[in-house]
Amino acid sequence: MPLFEKVPIEEGKATAKGVDPALVEQYTQYINQLGKTELGRLVFGEDEDIRLGRRALLEAAEQSRQYLTVRRKRGENVLEFHRITKQEFDDKKRKNKERGDKVKASRGR
């Protein structure tokens, strides 16, 4: 039989995405420390989940209404990120959608 619990709505929303609000708040502070021409770098240990770090970073950017480019360094457990403008964000999103549509068309979907 499953265990029933009552939780506040805000807490339920945060855990539904799997990102701890305290982690999001910490990453928001990292984003706010960056200047326009600076690159942020998060180095993860072997036992830390880099995918959760990426989700938390993107959630922090969304909540603070800022736009980021996030990439994982190849062969390393490192996320690099920098702030971009809304126009750059929209252009990147459009290009990714076009690329996805092109791949779907080539597969006959």
XYZ file of C-alpha atoms in Angstrom:
109
model
C 0.000 0.000 0.000
C 1.478 3.417 -0.913
C 2.189 5.984 1.770
C 0.072 9.167 1.581
C 1.561 12.543 2.505
C 0.342 16.121 2.326
C 2.845 18.714 1.074
C 2.497 22.423 0.320
C 1.879 23.185 -3.371
C 5.151 25.100 -3.788
C 7.140 22.180 -2.425
C 5.270 19.762 -4.684
C 6.062 21.823 -7.775
C 9.754 21.935 -6.937
C 10.036 18.207 -6.340
C 8.004 17.374 -9.449
C 10.866 18.704 -11.571
C 13.386 17.057 -9.283
C 15.233 20.313 -8.551
C 15.675 21.439 -4.971
C 14.632 25.103 -4.534
C 17.732 25.741 -2.391
C 19.915 24.538 -5.270
C 18.043 26.784 -7.708
C 18.570 29.749 -5.371
C 22.302 28.997 -5.134
C 22.600 28.803 -8.936
C 20.660 32.064 -9.283
C 23.388 33.708 -7.225
C 26.038 32.270 -9.564
C 24.203 33.659 -12.604
C 23.839 37.087 -11.000
C 27.588 37.247 -10.338
C 28.399 36.920 -14.039
C 29.105 39.941 -16.164
C 28.157 40.145 -19.826
C 31.616 39.048 -20.980
C 32.313 36.387 -18.333
C 31.987 32.624 -18.480
C 30.756 30.640 -15.475
C 32.076 27.181 -14.772
C 30.632 24.529 -12.453
C 32.943 21.605 -11.721
C 31.114 18.502 -10.505
C 32.584 15.641 -8.505
C 32.355 12.034 -9.673
C 29.441 11.338 -7.328
C 27.448 14.475 -8.314
C 24.712 14.500 -10.964
C 25.634 16.910 -13.754
C 22.187 16.515 -15.382
C 20.519 17.760 -12.202
C 22.993 20.647 -12.172
C 22.024 21.579 -15.740
C 18.307 21.480 -14.904
C 18.858 23.577 -11.776
C 20.918 26.107 -13.735
C 18.277 26.460 -16.449
C 15.500 26.691 -13.847
C 17.423 29.428 -12.008
C 17.836 31.373 -15.265
C 14.141 31.029 -16.061
C 13.061 32.179 -12.603
C 15.367 35.201 -12.703
C 14.272 36.000 -16.290
C 17.755 35.737 -17.718
C 18.968 33.808 -20.736
C 21.869 31.374 -20.729
C 23.862 29.156 -23.001
C 24.919 26.012 -21.147
C 27.325 23.412 -22.442
C 29.117 20.428 -20.979
C 32.854 20.289 -21.561
C 33.689 17.175 -23.510
C 35.364 14.481 -21.464
C 34.968 16.412 -18.212
C 32.373 16.707 -15.494
C 32.101 20.476 -16.047
C 29.267 22.779 -17.109
C 30.152 26.107 -18.693
C 27.553 28.832 -19.043
C 27.293 32.464 -20.027
C 24.550 35.039 -20.241
C 23.082 35.933 -23.627
C 20.464 38.373 -24.862
C 16.855 37.438 -25.530
C 17.479 37.888 -29.266
C 20.388 35.412 -29.185
C 18.266 32.983 -27.164
C 15.355 33.224 -29.621
C 17.677 32.779 -32.621
C 19.242 29.678 -31.076
C 15.828 28.240 -30.234
C 14.591 28.869 -33.809
C 17.671 27.240 -35.361
C 17.324 24.180 -33.121
C 13.663 23.826 -34.092
C 14.502 24.116 -37.793
C 17.222 21.475 -37.424
C 14.801 19.149 -35.622
C 12.134 19.664 -38.289
C 14.706 18.902 -40.993
C 15.734 15.647 -39.290
C 12.092 14.599 -38.888
C 11.422 15.299 -42.572
C 14.417 13.228 -43.658
C 13.113 10.304 -41.588
C 9.709 10.582 -43.255
C 7.721 11.586 -40.161
